[in-house]
mmCIF file of C-alpha atoms in Angstrom:
data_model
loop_
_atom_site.group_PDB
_atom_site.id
_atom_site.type_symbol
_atom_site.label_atom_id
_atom_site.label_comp_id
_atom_site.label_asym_id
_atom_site.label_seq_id
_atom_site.Cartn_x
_atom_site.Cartn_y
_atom_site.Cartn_z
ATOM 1 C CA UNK O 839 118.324 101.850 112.686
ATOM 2 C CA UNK O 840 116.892 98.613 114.116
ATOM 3 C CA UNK O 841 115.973 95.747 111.379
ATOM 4 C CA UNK O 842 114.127 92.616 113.393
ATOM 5 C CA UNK O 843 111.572 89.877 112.496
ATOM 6 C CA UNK O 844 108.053 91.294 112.720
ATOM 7 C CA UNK O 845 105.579 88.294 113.878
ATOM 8 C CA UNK O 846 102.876 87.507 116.143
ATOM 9 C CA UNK O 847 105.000 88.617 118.957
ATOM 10 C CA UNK O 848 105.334 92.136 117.888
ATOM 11 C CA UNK O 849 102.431 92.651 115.689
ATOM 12 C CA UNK O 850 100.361 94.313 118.638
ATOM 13 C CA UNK O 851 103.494 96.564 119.451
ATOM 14 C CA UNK O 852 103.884 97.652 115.757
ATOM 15 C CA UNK O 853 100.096 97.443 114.624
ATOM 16 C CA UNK O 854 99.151 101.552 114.880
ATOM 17 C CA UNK O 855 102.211 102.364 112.855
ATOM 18 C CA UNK O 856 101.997 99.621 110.631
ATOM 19 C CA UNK O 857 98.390 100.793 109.764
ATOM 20 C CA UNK O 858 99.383 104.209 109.282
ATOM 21 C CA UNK O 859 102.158 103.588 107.012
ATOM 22 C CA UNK O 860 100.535 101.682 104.813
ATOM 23 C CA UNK O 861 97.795 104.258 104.255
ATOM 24 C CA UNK O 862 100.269 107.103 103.874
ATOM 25 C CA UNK O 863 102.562 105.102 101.499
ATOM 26 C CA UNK O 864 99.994 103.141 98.992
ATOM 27 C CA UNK O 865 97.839 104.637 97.325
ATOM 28 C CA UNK O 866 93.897 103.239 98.032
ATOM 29 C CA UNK O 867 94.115 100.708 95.218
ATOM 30 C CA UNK O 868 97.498 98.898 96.932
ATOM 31 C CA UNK O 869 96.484 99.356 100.505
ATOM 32 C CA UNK O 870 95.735 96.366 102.484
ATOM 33 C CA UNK O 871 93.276 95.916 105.394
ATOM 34 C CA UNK O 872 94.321 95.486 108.799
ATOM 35 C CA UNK O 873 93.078 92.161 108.641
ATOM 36 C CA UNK O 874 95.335 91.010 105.718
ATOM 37 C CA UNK O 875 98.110 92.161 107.271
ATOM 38 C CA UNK O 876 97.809 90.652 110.215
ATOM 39 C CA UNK O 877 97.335 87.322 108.355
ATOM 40 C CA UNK O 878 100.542 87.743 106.390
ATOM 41 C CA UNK O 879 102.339 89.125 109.540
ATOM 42 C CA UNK O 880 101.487 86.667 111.644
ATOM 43 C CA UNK O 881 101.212 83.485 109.709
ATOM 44 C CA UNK O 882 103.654 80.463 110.856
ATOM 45 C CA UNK O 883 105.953 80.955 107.514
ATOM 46 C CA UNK O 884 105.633 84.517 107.447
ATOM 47 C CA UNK O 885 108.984 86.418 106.322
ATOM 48 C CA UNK O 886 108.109 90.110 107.198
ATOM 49 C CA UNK O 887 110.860 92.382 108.708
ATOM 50 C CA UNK O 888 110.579 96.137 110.666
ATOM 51 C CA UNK O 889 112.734 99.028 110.554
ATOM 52 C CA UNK O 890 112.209 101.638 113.627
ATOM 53 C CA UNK O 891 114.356 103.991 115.891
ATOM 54 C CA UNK O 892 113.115 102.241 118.660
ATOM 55 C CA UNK O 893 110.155 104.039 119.159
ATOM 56 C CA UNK O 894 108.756 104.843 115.213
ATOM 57 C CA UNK O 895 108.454 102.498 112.023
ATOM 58 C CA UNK O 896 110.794 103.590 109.592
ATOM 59 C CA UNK O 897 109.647 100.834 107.468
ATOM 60 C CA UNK O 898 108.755 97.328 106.932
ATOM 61 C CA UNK O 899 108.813 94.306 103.963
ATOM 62 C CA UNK O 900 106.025 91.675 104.715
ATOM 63 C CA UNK O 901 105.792 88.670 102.849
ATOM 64 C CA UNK O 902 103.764 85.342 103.323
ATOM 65 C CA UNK O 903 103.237 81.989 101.359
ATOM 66 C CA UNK O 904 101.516 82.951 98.043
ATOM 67 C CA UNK O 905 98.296 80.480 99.238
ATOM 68 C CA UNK O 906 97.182 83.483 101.151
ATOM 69 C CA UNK O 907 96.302 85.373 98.194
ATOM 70 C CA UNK O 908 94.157 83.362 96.335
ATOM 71 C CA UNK O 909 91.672 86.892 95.548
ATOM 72 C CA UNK O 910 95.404 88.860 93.977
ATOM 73 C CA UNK O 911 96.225 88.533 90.314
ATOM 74 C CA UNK O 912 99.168 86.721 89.513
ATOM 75 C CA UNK O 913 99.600 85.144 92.730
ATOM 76 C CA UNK O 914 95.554 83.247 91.700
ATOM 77 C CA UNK O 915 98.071 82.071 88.369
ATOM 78 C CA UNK O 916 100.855 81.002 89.775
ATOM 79 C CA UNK O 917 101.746 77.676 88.992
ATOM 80 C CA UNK O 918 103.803 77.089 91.862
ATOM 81 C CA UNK O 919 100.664 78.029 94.171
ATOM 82 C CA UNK O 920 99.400 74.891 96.300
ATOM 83 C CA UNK O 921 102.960 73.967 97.598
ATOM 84 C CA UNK O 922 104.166 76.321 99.742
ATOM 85 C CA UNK O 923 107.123 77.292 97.948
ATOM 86 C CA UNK O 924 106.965 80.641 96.750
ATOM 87 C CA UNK O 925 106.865 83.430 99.138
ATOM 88 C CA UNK O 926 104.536 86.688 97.800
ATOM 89 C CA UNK O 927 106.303 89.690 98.675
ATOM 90 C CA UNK O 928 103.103 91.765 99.712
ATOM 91 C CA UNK O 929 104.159 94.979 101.050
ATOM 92 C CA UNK O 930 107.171 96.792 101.556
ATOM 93 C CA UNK O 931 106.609 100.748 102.880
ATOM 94 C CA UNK O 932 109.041 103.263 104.054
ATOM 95 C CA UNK O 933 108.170 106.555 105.893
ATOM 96 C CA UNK O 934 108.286 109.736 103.694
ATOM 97 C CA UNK O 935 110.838 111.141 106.076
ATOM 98 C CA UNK O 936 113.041 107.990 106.293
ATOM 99 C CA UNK O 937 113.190 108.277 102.492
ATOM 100 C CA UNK O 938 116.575 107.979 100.569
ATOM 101 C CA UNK O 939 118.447 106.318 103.632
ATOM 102 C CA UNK O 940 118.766 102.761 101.754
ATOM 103 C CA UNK O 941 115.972 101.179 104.446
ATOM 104 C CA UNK O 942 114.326 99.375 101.327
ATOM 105 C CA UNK O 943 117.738 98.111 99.873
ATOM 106 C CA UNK O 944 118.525 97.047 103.635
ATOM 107 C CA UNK O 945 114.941 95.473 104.358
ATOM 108 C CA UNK O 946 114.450 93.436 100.744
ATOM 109 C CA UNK O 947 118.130 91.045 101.432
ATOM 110 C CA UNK O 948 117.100 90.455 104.935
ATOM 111 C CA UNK O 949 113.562 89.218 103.665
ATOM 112 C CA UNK O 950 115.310 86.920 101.019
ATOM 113 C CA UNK O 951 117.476 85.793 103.754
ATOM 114 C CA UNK O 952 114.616 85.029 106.338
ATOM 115 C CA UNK O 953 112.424 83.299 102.970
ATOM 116 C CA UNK O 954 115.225 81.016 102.274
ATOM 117 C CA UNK O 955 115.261 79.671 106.509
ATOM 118 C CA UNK O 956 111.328 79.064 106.214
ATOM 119 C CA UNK O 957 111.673 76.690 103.122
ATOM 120 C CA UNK O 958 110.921 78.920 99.990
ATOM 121 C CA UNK O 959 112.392 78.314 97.123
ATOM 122 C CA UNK O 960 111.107 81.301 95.218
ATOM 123 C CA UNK O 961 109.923 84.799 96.165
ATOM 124 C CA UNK O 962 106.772 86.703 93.910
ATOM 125 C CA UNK O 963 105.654 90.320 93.784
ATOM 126 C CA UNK O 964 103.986 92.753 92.037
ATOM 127 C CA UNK O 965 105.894 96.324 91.092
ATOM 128 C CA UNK O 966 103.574 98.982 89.838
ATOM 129 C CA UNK O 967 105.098 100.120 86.174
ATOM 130 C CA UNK O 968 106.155 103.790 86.391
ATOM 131 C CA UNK O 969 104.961 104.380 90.018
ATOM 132 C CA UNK O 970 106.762 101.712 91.699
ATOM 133 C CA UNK O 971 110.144 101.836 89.329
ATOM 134 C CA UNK O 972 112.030 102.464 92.215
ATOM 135 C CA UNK O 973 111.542 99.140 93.930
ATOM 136 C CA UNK O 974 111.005 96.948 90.513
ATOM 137 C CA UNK O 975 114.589 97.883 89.822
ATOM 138 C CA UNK O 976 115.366 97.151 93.707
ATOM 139 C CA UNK O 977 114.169 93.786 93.164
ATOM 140 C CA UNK O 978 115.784 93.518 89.809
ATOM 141 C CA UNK O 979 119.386 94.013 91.163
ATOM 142 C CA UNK O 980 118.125 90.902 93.472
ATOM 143 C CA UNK O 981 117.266 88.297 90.206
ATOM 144 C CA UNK O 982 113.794 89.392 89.528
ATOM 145 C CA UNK O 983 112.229 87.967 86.264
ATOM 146 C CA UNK O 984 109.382 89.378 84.728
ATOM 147 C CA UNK O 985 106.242 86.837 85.068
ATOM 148 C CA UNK O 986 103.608 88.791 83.630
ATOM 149 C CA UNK O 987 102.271 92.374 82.635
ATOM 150 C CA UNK O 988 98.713 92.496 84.450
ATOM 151 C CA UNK O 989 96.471 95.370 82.906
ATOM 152 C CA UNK O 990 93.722 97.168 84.224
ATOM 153 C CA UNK O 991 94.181 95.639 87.706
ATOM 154 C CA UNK O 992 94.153 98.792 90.167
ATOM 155 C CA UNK O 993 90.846 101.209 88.246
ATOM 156 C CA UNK O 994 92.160 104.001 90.010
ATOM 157 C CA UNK O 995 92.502 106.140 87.321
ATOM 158 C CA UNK O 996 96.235 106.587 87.855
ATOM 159 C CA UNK O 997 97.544 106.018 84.693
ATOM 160 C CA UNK O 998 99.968 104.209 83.677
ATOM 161 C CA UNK O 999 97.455 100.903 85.278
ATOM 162 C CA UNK O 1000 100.294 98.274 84.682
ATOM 163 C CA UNK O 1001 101.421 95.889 87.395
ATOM 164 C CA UNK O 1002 104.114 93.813 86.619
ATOM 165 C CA UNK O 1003 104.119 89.835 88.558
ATOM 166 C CA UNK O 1004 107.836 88.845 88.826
ATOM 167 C CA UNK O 1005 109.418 85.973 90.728
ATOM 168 C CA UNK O 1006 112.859 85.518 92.545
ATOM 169 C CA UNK O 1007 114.755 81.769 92.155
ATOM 170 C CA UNK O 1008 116.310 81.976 95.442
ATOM 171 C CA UNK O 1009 118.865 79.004 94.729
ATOM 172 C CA UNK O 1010 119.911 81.138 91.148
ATOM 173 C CA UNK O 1011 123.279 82.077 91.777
ATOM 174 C CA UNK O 1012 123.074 84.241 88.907
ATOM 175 C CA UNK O 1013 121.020 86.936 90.860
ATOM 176 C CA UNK O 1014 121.792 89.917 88.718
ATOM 177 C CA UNK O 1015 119.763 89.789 85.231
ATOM 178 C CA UNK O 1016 121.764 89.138 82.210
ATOM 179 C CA UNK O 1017 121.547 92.001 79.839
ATOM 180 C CA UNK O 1018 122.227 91.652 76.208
ATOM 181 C CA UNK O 1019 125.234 92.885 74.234
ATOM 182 C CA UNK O 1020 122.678 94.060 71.570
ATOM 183 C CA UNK O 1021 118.791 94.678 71.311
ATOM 184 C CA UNK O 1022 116.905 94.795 68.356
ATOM 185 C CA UNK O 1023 114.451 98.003 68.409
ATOM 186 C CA UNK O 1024 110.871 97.929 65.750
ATOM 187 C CA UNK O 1025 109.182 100.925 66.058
ATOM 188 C CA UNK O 1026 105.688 100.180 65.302
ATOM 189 C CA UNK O 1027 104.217 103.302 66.110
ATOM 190 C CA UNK O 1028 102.735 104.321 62.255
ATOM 191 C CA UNK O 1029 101.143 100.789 61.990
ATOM 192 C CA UNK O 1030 100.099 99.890 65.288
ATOM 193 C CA UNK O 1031 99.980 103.023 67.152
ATOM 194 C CA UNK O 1032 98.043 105.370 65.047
ATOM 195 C CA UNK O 1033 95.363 103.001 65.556
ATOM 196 C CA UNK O 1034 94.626 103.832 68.904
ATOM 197 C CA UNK O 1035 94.164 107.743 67.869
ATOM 198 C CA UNK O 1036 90.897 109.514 67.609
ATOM 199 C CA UNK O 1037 92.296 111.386 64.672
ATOM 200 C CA UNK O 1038 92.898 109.768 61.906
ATOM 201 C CA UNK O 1039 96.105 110.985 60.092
ATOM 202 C CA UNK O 1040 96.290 111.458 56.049
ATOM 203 C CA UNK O 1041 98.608 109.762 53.834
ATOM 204 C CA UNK O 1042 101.170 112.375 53.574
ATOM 205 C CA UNK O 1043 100.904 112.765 57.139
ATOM 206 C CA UNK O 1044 102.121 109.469 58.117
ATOM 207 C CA UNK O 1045 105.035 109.955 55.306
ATOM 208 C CA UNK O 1046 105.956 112.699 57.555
ATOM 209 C CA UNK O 1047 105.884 110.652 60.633
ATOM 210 C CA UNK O 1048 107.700 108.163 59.673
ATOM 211 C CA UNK O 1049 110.901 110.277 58.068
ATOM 212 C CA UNK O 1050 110.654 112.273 61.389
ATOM 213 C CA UNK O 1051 111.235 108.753 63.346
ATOM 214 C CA UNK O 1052 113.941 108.192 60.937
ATOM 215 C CA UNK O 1053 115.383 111.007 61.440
ATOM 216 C CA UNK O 1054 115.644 110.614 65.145
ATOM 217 C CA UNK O 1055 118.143 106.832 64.271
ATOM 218 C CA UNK O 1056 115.128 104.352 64.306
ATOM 219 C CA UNK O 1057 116.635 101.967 61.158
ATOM 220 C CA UNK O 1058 113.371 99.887 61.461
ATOM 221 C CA UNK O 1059 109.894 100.881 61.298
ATOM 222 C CA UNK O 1060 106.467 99.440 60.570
ATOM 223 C CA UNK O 1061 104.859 101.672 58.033
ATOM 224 C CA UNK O 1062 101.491 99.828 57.733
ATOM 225 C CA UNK O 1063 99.834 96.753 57.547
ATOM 226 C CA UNK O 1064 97.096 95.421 54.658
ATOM 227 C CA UNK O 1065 93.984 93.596 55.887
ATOM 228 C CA UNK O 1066 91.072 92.486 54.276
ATOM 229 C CA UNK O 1067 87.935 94.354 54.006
ATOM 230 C CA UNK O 1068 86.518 91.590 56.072
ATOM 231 C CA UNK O 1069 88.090 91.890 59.042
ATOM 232 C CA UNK O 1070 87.861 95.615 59.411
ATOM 233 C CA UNK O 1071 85.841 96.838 61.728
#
């Protein structure tokens, strides 16, 4: 497998596949146009890599400075946005039939290599929750930090409609995420959750509910809340 710099030099070579990919991969929602791509591709600090056989895209990771994306949630919040130092991660596609040959885990160092030699000092994305938890853990293992949780973003009616914005310090030499020795767990199901049901559940239901969920090792639970009258819709 050949990994190179894709650019204005190559764009024209690669552009047919490119296309293709990217409608095969994404679903409508996450696809870009041609035109986008070819501004992120072949914009002067672009950091976008290819993977072929020398004659088909196996995949690619495009990336350009988050100013281009002014019209993309988080990317329109970012607070480092206006100096040219974050690079947004865009796109990164691999063939169906190149699948499960490590071409994303190969493609997603290179990029953070290539980002740090244009001047970046961070790199931003956006991972799909559920559909995408393949390549959010990907870029966990390479010091992503969750930013935000955007909802209702893609109305697709793919559920679960979660994106999630994280961000890459490239000069963190702690690149793996520190996980916790312990975590606390509040399961707020019987006091938030019901709440969100059509049906409403009867007292002695809920009692139920909530020795079933301690039953199953929860040790803390939210039984209910009290609220005025007043504020009760």
């Amino acid at each position: 497998m050949h990994y190179e710099p894709l650019n204005h030099k190559n764009w024209a070579l690669w552009r047919r596949q490119i296309i293709a990919l990217e409608t095969t991969v994404y679903e409508a929602s996450r696809q870009d146009n041609p035109e986008t791509l070819q501004d992120i591709i072949c914009h002067p600090k672009s950091a976008s890599l290819i993977a072929h056989d020398k004659s088909t895209v196996a995949g690619f990771c495009l990336g350009g400075p988050i100013e281009l994306f002014p019209h993309v949630r988080g990317p329109s919040e970012d607070p480092t946005r206006g100096h040219f130092q974050t690079l947004y991660s865009a796109d990164t596609c691999v063939a169906p039939i190149f699948q499960g040959r490590g071409i994303g885990r190969e493609l997603k160092p290179l990029q953070r290599t290539v980002a740090k030699t244009k001047g970046y000092r961070f790199i931003s994305g956006r991972n799909r929750a559920v559909l995408a938890q393949k390549m959010w853990r990907l870029n966990q293992s390479l010091g992503a930090q969750p930013i935000h949780i955007i909802e209702g973003d893609y109305q697709d009616n793919l559920t679960p409609d979660i994106c999630i914005y994280y961000a890459i310090n490239l000069y963190n030499e702690n690149r793996r995420m520190t996980r916790p020795k312990r975590i606390e767990m509040v399961e707020v199901g019987p006091r938030d959750g019901l709440q969100n049901e059509a049906q409403h559940l009867s007292p002695s239901e809920r009692i139920t509910l909530i020795e079933q969920l301690s039953d199953a090792g929860l040790v803390q639970i939210e039984a209910g809340a009290f609220v005025s009258t007043r504020w009760v819709p």
